[in-house]
Coordinates of C-alpha atoms in Angstrom, one line a residue:
X223 CA 0.0 0.0 0.0
X224 CA 1.2 3.5 -0.9
X225 CA 2.4 5.6 2.1
X226 CA -0.3 8.0 3.3
X227 CA 2.0 11.0 2.8
X228 CA 2.4 10.2 -0.9
X229 CA -1.4 10.3 -1.6
X230 CA -2.9 13.6 -2.9
X231 CA -5.1 14.6 0.0
X232 CA -8.0 17.1 -0.4
X233 CA -7.4 20.7 0.4
X234 CA -9.7 23.5 1.1
X235 CA -9.6 24.7 -2.5
X236 CA -10.2 21.4 -4.3
X237 CA -11.0 17.7 -3.6
X238 CA -9.1 16.1 -6.5
X239 CA -7.3 16.5 -9.8
X240 CA -9.0 15.2 -12.9
X241 CA -6.7 12.9 -14.8
X242 CA -6.7 9.7 -16.9
X243 CA -9.9 10.8 -18.7
X244 CA -10.1 11.0 -22.4
X245 CA -10.9 14.3 -24.2
X246 CA -13.8 14.9 -26.6
X247 CA -13.2 13.6 -30.1
X248 CA -13.6 16.8 -32.1
X249 CA -11.8 19.2 -34.4
X250 CA -10.6 16.4 -36.6
X251 CA -11.2 15.7 -40.3
X252 CA -13.7 12.9 -41.1
X253 CA -12.0 12.2 -44.4
X254 CA -8.3 12.4 -43.3
X255 CA -9.0 10.3 -40.2
X256 CA -10.7 7.5 -42.2
X257 CA -8.5 5.3 -44.3
X258 CA -11.4 3.0 -45.2
X259 CA -13.3 5.9 -46.7
X260 CA -10.1 7.0 -48.6
X261 CA -9.7 3.5 -50.0
X262 CA -13.4 3.5 -51.1
X263 CA -13.1 6.8 -52.9
X264 CA -9.8 5.8 -54.6
X265 CA -11.4 2.5 -55.8
X266 CA -14.8 3.8 -57.0
X267 CA -14.3 7.6 -57.5
X268 CA -10.8 8.1 -58.7
X269 CA -11.8 11.5 -60.2
X270 CA -13.4 12.8 -57.0
X271 CA -12.8 16.3 -55.8
X272 CA -10.8 15.4 -52.7
X273 CA -10.3 19.0 -51.8
X274 CA -14.0 19.6 -51.5
X275 CA -14.5 16.3 -49.7
X276 CA -11.7 17.1 -47.3
X277 CA -13.1 20.6 -46.6
X278 CA -16.4 19.0 -45.7
X279 CA -14.8 16.4 -43.6
X280 CA -13.1 19.2 -41.6
X281 CA -16.4 20.9 -41.2
X282 CA -18.2 17.8 -40.0
X283 CA -15.5 17.1 -37.5
X284 CA -15.5 20.6 -36.0
X285 CA -16.6 21.1 -32.4
X286 CA -19.2 23.6 -33.6
X287 CA -21.0 21.1 -35.9
X288 CA -20.7 18.2 -33.5
X289 CA -22.5 20.5 -30.9
X290 CA -25.3 21.0 -33.3
X291 CA -25.9 17.2 -33.3
X292 CA -26.2 17.2 -29.5
X293 CA -28.5 20.2 -29.4
X294 CA -30.9 18.8 -32.1
X295 CA -31.4 15.7 -30.0
X296 CA -31.5 17.4 -26.6
X297 CA -34.4 19.5 -27.7
X298 CA -37.0 17.3 -29.4
X299 CA -39.4 18.6 -32.0
X300 CA -42.6 20.1 -30.7
X301 CA -46.0 19.8 -32.4
X302 CA -48.6 22.6 -32.5
X303 CA -51.9 21.4 -33.9
X304 CA -53.4 25.0 -33.6
X305 CA -52.1 28.5 -33.2
X306 CA -53.0 30.6 -30.1
X307 CA -56.0 31.9 -31.9
X308 CA -57.5 28.4 -32.6
X309 CA -56.5 28.0 -36.3
X310 CA -55.4 24.6 -37.3
X311 CA -51.8 24.8 -38.4
X312 CA -50.2 21.3 -38.0
X313 CA -46.8 22.8 -37.4
X314 CA -43.7 21.2 -36.0
X315 CA -41.1 23.4 -34.2
X316 CA -37.5 22.3 -34.2
X317 CA -34.4 23.5 -32.3
X318 CA -32.3 25.9 -34.5
X319 CA -29.5 23.3 -34.5
X320 CA -31.7 21.0 -36.6
X321 CA -32.3 23.7 -39.2
X322 CA -28.6 24.5 -39.2
X323 CA -27.8 20.8 -40.0
X324 CA -30.4 20.7 -42.7
X325 CA -29.1 24.0 -44.2
X326 CA -25.5 22.6 -44.1
X327 CA -26.5 19.4 -46.0
X328 CA -28.8 20.9 -48.5
X329 CA -26.5 23.8 -49.4
X330 CA -23.7 21.3 -50.0
X331 CA -26.1 19.5 -52.3
X332 CA -26.1 16.1 -50.6
X333 CA -29.7 15.6 -51.9
X334 CA -28.9 16.7 -55.4
X335 CA -25.4 15.7 -56.5
X336 CA -26.3 12.7 -58.6
X337 CA -29.1 14.5 -60.4
X338 CA -28.0 18.1 -61.0
X339 CA -25.0 17.4 -63.2
X340 CA -22.6 19.2 -60.8
X341 CA -20.3 16.2 -60.6
X342 CA -19.3 14.8 -64.0
X343 CA -18.3 11.3 -62.8
X344 CA -19.0 9.0 -59.8
X345 CA -21.6 11.3 -58.4
X346 CA -23.3 8.6 -56.3
X347 CA -20.1 7.5 -54.8
X348 CA -19.1 11.0 -53.9
X349 CA -22.5 11.8 -52.6
X350 CA -22.4 8.7 -50.4
X351 CA -19.1 9.9 -49.0
X352 CA -20.6 13.3 -48.1
X353 CA -23.7 11.7 -46.6
X354 CA -21.5 9.2 -44.6
X355 CA -19.7 12.1 -43.0
X356 CA -22.8 14.1 -42.4
X357 CA -24.6 11.2 -40.8
X358 CA -21.7 10.8 -38.3
X359 CA -22.7 14.1 -36.8
X360 CA -26.4 13.4 -36.4
X361 CA -28.7 10.9 -37.9
X362 CA -32.2 12.3 -37.5
X363 CA -32.0 15.1 -40.1
X364 CA -30.9 12.5 -42.6
X365 CA -34.5 11.3 -43.0
X366 CA -35.9 14.3 -44.9
X367 CA -32.5 14.7 -46.6
X368 CA -32.5 11.2 -48.0
X369 CA -36.2 11.2 -49.0
X370 CA -35.7 14.4 -50.9
X371 CA -32.7 12.8 -52.7
X372 CA -34.6 9.6 -53.4
X373 CA -37.8 11.2 -54.6
X374 CA -36.2 12.4 -57.9
X375 CA -36.6 9.2 -60.0
X376 CA -40.3 8.8 -58.9
X377 CA -41.1 12.5 -59.7
X378 CA -39.6 12.0 -63.1
X379 CA -42.2 9.5 -64.0
X380 CA -44.7 12.3 -64.7
X381 CA -43.2 15.1 -66.8
X382 CA -45.7 17.8 -65.7
X383 CA -44.9 17.2 -62.1
X384 CA -41.2 16.9 -62.7
X385 CA -41.2 20.2 -64.6
X386 CA -42.9 22.0 -61.7
X387 CA -41.2 20.4 -58.7
X388 CA -37.7 19.2 -59.6
X389 CA -36.1 22.7 -59.9
X390 CA -37.2 23.3 -56.3
X391 CA -36.3 19.8 -55.1
X392 CA -32.7 20.1 -56.5
X393 CA -32.1 23.6 -55.4
X394 CA -29.1 24.0 -53.1
X395 CA -30.9 25.9 -50.4
X396 CA -33.1 25.3 -47.4
X397 CA -36.4 27.1 -46.6
X398 CA -38.1 25.8 -43.5
X399 CA -40.8 28.4 -43.5
X400 CA -44.4 27.1 -43.3
X401 CA -45.7 28.5 -46.5
X402 CA -46.9 27.2 -49.9
X403 CA -44.4 25.4 -52.2
X404 CA -45.0 27.9 -55.0
X405 CA -43.7 30.7 -52.8
X406 CA -40.4 28.8 -52.2
X407 CA -37.2 28.4 -54.2
X408 CA -36.3 25.2 -52.4
X409 CA -38.5 22.4 -51.1
X410 CA -38.1 19.0 -49.3
X411 CA -40.0 15.8 -49.9
X412 CA -41.3 13.2 -47.4
X413 CA -43.0 9.9 -47.7
X414 CA -46.0 8.1 -46.3
X415 CA -46.5 4.5 -47.2
X416 CA -47.4 2.4 -44.1
X417 CA -50.8 2.2 -42.6
X418 CA -51.7 0.8 -39.2
X419 CA -53.4 -2.3 -40.6
X420 CA -50.7 -3.2 -43.0
X421 CA -47.3 -2.0 -42.0
X422 CA -44.8 -3.3 -44.6
X423 CA -47.7 -4.9 -46.5
X424 CA -48.5 -1.7 -48.4
X425 CA -51.0 -3.6 -50.7
X426 CA -53.3 -3.7 -47.6
X427 CA -53.5 0.1 -47.7
X428 CA -57.1 1.4 -47.5
X429 CA -56.6 5.1 -48.3
X430 CA -58.8 6.2 -51.2
X431 CA -58.1 8.7 -54.0
X432 CA -60.9 10.2 -56.1
X433 CA -60.2 12.4 -59.1
X434 CA -61.1 16.1 -58.9
X435 CA -61.3 16.2 -62.7
X436 CA -60.7 13.7 -65.4
X437 CA -58.0 11.7 -63.5
X438 CA -54.9 10.0 -64.7
X439 CA -51.1 10.7 -64.4
X440 CA -50.4 14.3 -63.4
X441 CA -54.0 15.0 -62.5
X442 CA -55.4 16.2 -59.2
X443 CA -57.1 13.8 -56.8
X444 CA -58.6 14.1 -53.3
X445 CA -57.3 11.5 -50.8
X446 CA -59.0 10.2 -47.7
X447 CA -57.3 7.9 -45.3
X448 CA -54.5 7.7 -42.8
X449 CA -50.8 7.0 -42.6
X450 CA -49.4 5.3 -39.5
X451 CA -45.9 6.7 -40.2
X452 CA -45.4 9.9 -42.1
X453 CA -41.8 11.0 -41.6
X454 CA -40.7 14.6 -41.5
X455 CA -44.2 16.2 -41.6
X456 CA -42.7 19.6 -42.2
X457 CA -41.6 18.6 -45.7
X458 CA -43.3 20.5 -48.5
X459 CA -44.9 17.5 -50.1
X460 CA -45.1 13.7 -49.6
X461 CA -45.2 10.7 -51.9
X462 CA -48.0 8.5 -50.8
X463 CA -49.9 5.4 -51.8
X464 CA -53.7 5.4 -52.1
X465 CA -56.4 3.4 -54.0
X466 CA -57.8 4.9 -57.1
X467 CA -60.3 3.3 -59.5
X468 CA -57.4 1.6 -61.3
X469 CA -55.8 0.2 -58.2
X470 CA -53.0 1.2 -55.7
X471 CA -51.5 4.4 -57.1
X472 CA -48.8 6.9 -56.1
X473 CA -49.5 10.5 -55.4
X474 CA -47.6 13.7 -54.6
X475 CA -49.5 15.4 -51.7
X476 CA -48.3 18.9 -50.8
X477 CA -48.8 20.6 -47.4
X478 CA -50.5 23.5 -49.2
X479 CA -53.0 23.2 -51.9
X480 CA -52.5 24.8 -55.3
X481 CA -55.0 27.5 -54.4
X482 CA -52.9 28.6 -51.4
X483 CA -55.1 27.0 -48.8
X484 CA -53.8 24.6 -46.2
X485 CA -54.1 21.0 -47.4
X486 CA -56.3 18.6 -45.5
X487 CA -53.4 16.8 -43.9
X488 CA -54.0 16.6 -40.1
X489 CA -51.1 15.4 -37.9
X490 CA -52.6 13.3 -35.1
X491 CA -49.4 13.1 -33.1
X492 CA -45.6 12.9 -33.2
X493 CA -44.3 9.4 -32.6
X494 CA -42.3 9.1 -29.3
X495 CA -39.4 7.1 -30.7
X496 CA -36.5 5.5 -28.8
X497 CA -34.0 6.9 -31.3
X498 CA -33.9 9.3 -34.2
X499 CA -35.5 11.8 -31.9
X500 CA -34.4 15.0 -33.8
X501 CA -36.6 13.8 -36.7
X502 CA -40.3 14.3 -36.3
X503 CA -42.1 11.1 -37.3
X504 CA -45.9 11.5 -37.3
X505 CA -49.2 9.9 -37.7
X506 CA -51.5 11.7 -40.1
X507 CA -55.1 11.7 -41.4
X508 CA -56.1 12.9 -44.8
X509 CA -59.6 14.2 -45.2
X510 CA -59.9 15.0 -48.9
X511 CA -56.3 16.0 -49.1
X512 CA -55.3 17.1 -52.6
X513 CA -52.5 15.4 -54.5
X514 CA -51.3 14.7 -58.0
X515 CA -51.1 11.2 -59.4
X516 CA -47.4 10.2 -60.1
X517 CA -46.8 7.5 -62.7
X518 CA -49.4 5.2 -64.1
X519 CA -52.7 4.5 -62.4
X520 CA -52.6 1.2 -60.5
X521 CA -48.8 1.2 -60.6
X522 CA -48.2 2.9 -57.3
X523 CA -45.9 0.3 -55.8
X524 CA -43.5 0.2 -58.8
X525 CA -43.5 4.0 -58.8
X526 CA -42.6 4.4 -55.2
X527 CA -40.2 1.5 -55.2
X528 CA -38.0 3.9 -57.4
X529 CA -37.8 6.0 -54.2
X530 CA -37.6 3.1 -51.7
X531 CA -34.6 1.4 -53.4
X532 CA -32.6 4.6 -52.9
X533 CA -33.8 5.2 -49.3
X534 CA -32.7 1.6 -48.6
X535 CA -29.3 2.4 -50.0
X536 CA -29.1 5.3 -47.7
X537 CA -29.9 3.0 -44.8
X538 CA -26.7 1.3 -45.7
X539 CA -24.8 4.6 -45.7
X540 CA -26.3 5.7 -42.4
X541 CA -25.7 2.5 -40.6
X542 CA -22.1 2.3 -41.9
X543 CA -21.7 5.9 -40.6
X544 CA -23.0 4.9 -37.2
X545 CA -20.5 2.0 -37.1
X546 CA -17.7 4.3 -38.1
X547 CA -18.4 6.9 -35.5
X548 CA -18.8 4.3 -32.8
X549 CA -15.4 2.6 -33.4
X550 CA -13.7 6.0 -33.7
X551 CA -15.0 7.0 -30.3
X552 CA -14.0 3.7 -28.8
X553 CA -10.4 3.9 -30.2
X554 CA -10.0 7.5 -29.3
X555 CA -11.0 6.8 -25.7
X556 CA -8.7 3.7 -25.5
X557 CA -5.8 5.7 -26.8
X558 CA -6.1 8.2 -23.9
X559 CA -7.2 6.0 -21.0
X560 CA -4.7 4.0 -18.9
X561 CA -5.5 0.9 -16.8
X562 CA -3.2 -1.6 -15.2
X563 CA -0.1 0.4 -16.1
X564 CA -0.8 0.7 -19.9
X565 CA -3.0 2.6 -22.3
X566 CA -6.1 0.5 -23.1
X567 CA -5.2 0.6 -26.8
X568 CA -1.8 -1.1 -26.1
X569 CA -3.5 -4.1 -24.3
X570 CA -4.0 -7.2 -26.5
X571 CA -7.6 -7.9 -25.6
X572 CA -8.7 -4.3 -26.3
X573 CA -6.8 -4.4 -29.6
X574 CA -8.7 -7.6 -30.4
X575 CA -12.0 -5.9 -29.8
X576 CA -11.2 -2.6 -31.6
X577 CA -9.7 -4.5 -34.6
X578 CA -12.9 -6.6 -34.8
X579 CA -15.1 -3.5 -34.7
X580 CA -13.0 -1.9 -37.4
X581 CA -13.4 -5.0 -39.6
X582 CA -17.1 -4.5 -39.5
X583 CA -16.8 -1.0 -40.7
X584 CA -14.4 -1.9 -43.5
X585 CA -16.8 -4.6 -44.8
X586 CA -19.8 -2.4 -44.5
X587 CA -18.2 0.5 -46.3
X588 CA -16.7 -1.6 -49.1
X589 CA -20.2 -3.1 -49.9
X590 CA -21.9 0.3 -49.6
X591 CA -19.4 2.0 -52.0
X592 CA -19.7 -0.8 -54.5
X593 CA -23.4 -0.3 -54.6
X594 CA -22.9 3.4 -55.0
X595 CA -20.7 2.7 -58.0
X596 CA -23.4 0.5 -59.4
X597 CA -25.9 3.4 -59.1
X598 CA -23.4 5.5 -61.0
X599 CA -23.0 3.0 -63.8
X600 CA -26.8 2.8 -64.5
X601 CA -26.4 -0.1 -66.9
X602 CA -28.6 -3.2 -67.0
X603 CA -25.7 -5.3 -65.8
X604 CA -25.2 -3.1 -62.7
X605 CA -29.0 -2.9 -62.1
X606 CA -29.0 -6.6 -61.8
X607 CA -26.2 -6.4 -59.1
X608 CA -28.2 -3.6 -57.3
X609 CA -31.3 -5.7 -57.4
X610 CA -29.8 -8.1 -54.9
X611 CA -27.1 -5.9 -53.4
X612 CA -29.3 -3.2 -52.0
X613 CA -31.5 -5.7 -50.2
X614 CA -28.6 -7.9 -49.0
X615 CA -26.7 -4.8 -47.9
X616 CA -29.6 -3.2 -46.2
X617 CA -30.4 -6.4 -44.3
X618 CA -26.9 -7.2 -43.2
X619 CA -25.2 -3.8 -42.5
X620 CA -28.2 -2.5 -40.6
X621 CA -28.7 -5.7 -38.7
X622 CA -25.0 -5.7 -37.5
X623 CA -25.1 -2.1 -36.3
X624 CA -26.9 -2.5 -32.9
X625 CA -24.5 -5.1 -31.6
X626 CA -21.6 -3.0 -32.9
X627 CA -22.8 0.1 -31.2
X628 CA -23.2 -1.8 -27.9
X629 CA -19.7 -3.3 -28.0
X630 CA -18.1 0.1 -28.9
X631 CA -20.0 1.7 -26.0
X632 CA -18.6 -0.9 -23.6
X633 CA -15.1 0.2 -24.6
X634 CA -15.7 3.5 -22.9
X635 CA -16.9 1.9 -19.7
X636 CA -19.3 3.9 -17.5
X637 CA -18.6 7.1 -19.5
X638 CA -20.1 5.4 -22.5
X639 CA -23.6 5.3 -21.0
X640 CA -23.7 8.9 -19.9
X641 CA -26.1 11.0 -22.0
X642 CA -23.7 13.8 -22.7
X643 CA -21.6 11.3 -24.6
X644 CA -22.5 10.5 -28.1
X645 CA -22.5 6.7 -27.5
X646 CA -26.0 6.4 -26.0
X647 CA -27.4 8.3 -29.1
X648 CA -25.5 6.0 -31.5
X649 CA -26.9 3.0 -29.6
X650 CA -30.5 4.2 -29.8
X651 CA -30.1 5.1 -33.5
X652 CA -28.6 1.7 -34.3
X653 CA -31.8 -0.3 -34.7
X654 CA -33.7 2.3 -36.6
X655 CA -32.4 1.7 -40.1
X656 CA -32.8 -2.1 -39.7
X657 CA -36.6 -1.5 -39.2
X658 CA -37.3 1.4 -41.5
X659 CA -37.7 0.9 -45.3
X660 CA -38.5 -2.7 -44.8
X661 CA -37.4 -4.8 -41.8
X662 CA -35.0 -7.7 -41.9
X663 CA -37.6 -10.3 -42.9
X664 CA -38.9 -8.0 -45.7
X665 CA -35.3 -7.7 -47.1
X666 CA -34.7 -11.4 -46.9
X667 CA -37.9 -12.2 -48.7
X668 CA -37.2 -9.6 -51.3
X669 CA -33.9 -11.3 -52.1
X670 CA -35.8 -14.6 -52.5
X671 CA -38.4 -12.9 -54.7
X672 CA -35.7 -11.5 -57.0
X673 CA -33.9 -14.9 -57.2
X674 CA -37.2 -16.6 -58.1
X675 CA -38.2 -14.0 -60.6
X676 CA -35.0 -13.5 -62.5
X677 CA -32.2 -16.1 -62.9
X678 CA -30.0 -13.3 -64.2
X679 CA -29.7 -11.6 -60.9
X680 CA -28.1 -14.7 -59.4
X681 CA -25.7 -15.1 -62.3
X682 CA -24.7 -11.5 -62.0
X683 CA -24.1 -11.9 -58.2
X684 CA -21.8 -14.8 -58.7
X685 CA -20.1 -13.1 -61.7
X686 CA -19.1 -10.3 -59.3
X687 CA -17.8 -12.8 -56.8
X688 CA -15.8 -14.7 -59.5
X689 CA -13.6 -11.7 -59.9
X690 CA -11.6 -12.8 -56.9
X691 CA -11.6 -16.5 -57.6
X692 CA -8.4 -18.1 -56.4
X693 CA -7.4 -15.4 -54.0
X694 CA -8.7 -17.1 -50.9
X695 CA -9.4 -20.8 -50.6
X696 CA -11.8 -20.1 -47.7
X697 CA -13.8 -17.6 -49.7
X698 CA -13.8 -19.9 -52.8
X699 CA -15.3 -22.7 -50.6
X700 CA -18.0 -20.5 -49.2
X701 CA -19.0 -19.2 -52.6
X702 CA -19.3 -22.8 -53.8
X703 CA -21.4 -23.7 -50.8
X704 CA -23.6 -20.6 -51.3
X705 CA -24.1 -21.5 -55.0
X706 CA -25.3 -24.9 -53.9
X707 CA -27.6 -23.5 -51.3
X708 CA -29.2 -21.2 -53.9
X709 CA -29.7 -23.9 -56.5
X710 CA -33.0 -25.0 -55.1
X711 CA -35.2 -22.3 -53.5
X712 CA -38.4 -24.2 -53.2
X713 CA -38.2 -24.3 -49.4
X714 CA -35.8 -21.5 -48.8
X715 CA -38.1 -19.1 -46.9
X716 CA -37.5 -20.7 -43.5
X717 CA -33.7 -20.2 -43.8
X718 CA -33.8 -17.0 -45.8
X719 CA -31.9 -15.0 -43.2
X720 CA -29.0 -17.4 -43.2
X721 CA -28.8 -17.4 -47.0
X722 CA -28.7 -13.5 -47.1
X723 CA -26.1 -13.5 -44.3
X724 CA -23.8 -15.7 -46.3
X725 CA -24.4 -13.7 -49.5
X726 CA -23.4 -10.5 -47.6
X727 CA -20.3 -12.1 -46.0
X728 CA -19.1 -13.5 -49.3
X729 CA -19.7 -10.2 -51.1
X730 CA -18.0 -8.1 -48.4
X731 CA -15.0 -10.5 -48.4
X732 CA -14.8 -10.2 -52.2
X733 CA -14.9 -6.4 -52.1
X734 CA -12.2 -6.2 -49.5
X735 CA -10.0 -8.5 -51.5
X736 CA -10.5 -6.6 -54.7
X737 CA -10.6 -3.0 -53.4
X738 CA -9.6 -2.9 -49.7
X739 CA -6.5 -3.3 -47.5
X740 CA -4.9 -6.8 -47.8
X741 CA -4.5 -7.2 -44.0
X742 CA -8.1 -6.2 -43.4
X743 CA -9.3 -8.7 -46.1
X744 CA -7.3 -11.5 -44.6
X745 CA -8.7 -10.8 -41.1
X746 CA -12.2 -10.4 -42.3
X747 CA -12.3 -13.7 -44.0
X748 CA -10.5 -15.5 -41.1
X749 CA -13.0 -14.1 -38.6
X750 CA -16.3 -14.1 -40.6
X751 CA -16.0 -17.1 -42.9
X752 CA -13.3 -19.4 -41.6
X753 CA -15.3 -19.7 -38.4
X754 CA -18.7 -18.2 -37.3
X755 CA -18.5 -14.7 -35.9
X756 CA -20.0 -14.3 -32.5
X757 CA -19.0 -11.8 -29.8
X758 CA -16.7 -9.0 -31.0
X759 CA -13.1 -9.4 -29.8
X760 CA -12.7 -13.1 -30.6
X761 CA -10.3 -12.7 -33.6
X762 CA -8.1 -15.7 -34.2
X763 CA -4.4 -15.6 -33.6
X764 CA -1.9 -14.7 -36.3
X765 CA -3.6 -11.5 -37.6
X766 CA -2.0 -8.1 -37.6
X767 CA -4.5 -6.5 -35.3
X768 CA -2.1 -3.5 -34.7
X769 CA -2.3 -2.6 -38.4
X770 CA -6.1 -2.8 -38.3
X771 CA -6.4 -0.7 -35.2
X772 CA -4.1 2.0 -36.6
X773 CA -6.4 2.3 -39.6
X774 CA -9.2 3.6 -37.3
X775 CA -7.7 7.0 -36.6
X776 CA -4.3 7.3 -38.4
X777 CA -2.0 9.8 -36.8
X778 CA -4.1 10.1 -33.7
X779 CA -3.6 6.7 -32.0

């Protein structure tokens, strides 16, 4: 025991000195500090404007912007059904920090880059990189941001609507004022698909649309019904599904009618969610709300799937961003905290945990960036890859994120569960993307549906995997076993999750071999394919975990 006279005893002026505590992870650069992101850009966007990306990475990593993320979550949106004079207004009030984050993202063009011609090549890949950095600051405002981005292909289905709305949708500006869309230079778009009786089964929707005039694409309808989840109710218009005479159709429903009157969209309440609290998710009733038909009558699901496929891709981006921020926080803390005579990051078991967490990020980002490159290519061949890749990636990356967030939180010990740390927010956000835009079962069944419907998608998937044939005997064996498992899908539904898991792991392994760091690829295959992956921190011996850990925050650890 240490002699009493060598112990720092309390004095009248203070009780103790604060030491052996980590500092806040801020004022860094979210591009320069992320080797996996740099590798992805080099592989899939070699002509990227790295100066602009680096500038944005510096902005996202600043203490000022990080503080906006905390404020937007500390002060939840507030709903006012009526003003103080009794007029129905259906208005949601946000903390100024939320508006600042929206303004930052929209002015940068994260919603518009692939559509507005501002980036001549690899626009989806570069846009994914911007979105990935933005999402690490705060996830909730990403909901209206991604829906605005994803609405463009659906709006293009009807030229008269596209002509009126797309210039405002693609504008690099943000106008949160509660006023008609035709008085704005920039607008945002939301989405309302699910109803209380159907959930993911949108074909069970009961909302009804009746034509105001002749009816048909681009014509005005009145819609009566309800939406169990309408995200971002302060958007300027919403893509919705409702039943017209010709079947389930898609409609663009503005918050203000074309005559300048408030549309008959009545918010019932804001959902009190466990996470994503800065984003106002609502339940809404429509009592003769006016909206224009988008796409062909009776083809509402294919019309809105144009949007959903992109929002599902953004779930991959957002969950990967959550993984990245979690492991960065864990490694930063471990580099500054000492226990048992050494920094945590120097201790073998902590290195095992951190390296394993980083492998998850590397695999997630490699798959996400490959899908972004497929979006950029926009060929029939790459569409076949996307048909499976977006569902497989959405299932697996989003499914892995909650456990990843928990394990990273544990690296910080008790400090990791304190609410003024970002970790509790990352933990609460982690399950959201796995549920939104189609839960895990929906994604797994979608994969089976695609495989049943089109043999070409399976051939394209294995053609992509064949590019790394011979580079890893373990991966070659798993690909062969996967091919055998997919040969007969007659009774595949029961085991669909396992099939999709194996598809994801083989694909991630192939992407890391082809485009990633060699040490990372070796460790990923050894820990995910050579043996089943369970608890993080169980990497096999013989891997260069120090190399993997140093990739988390190069120059900082």
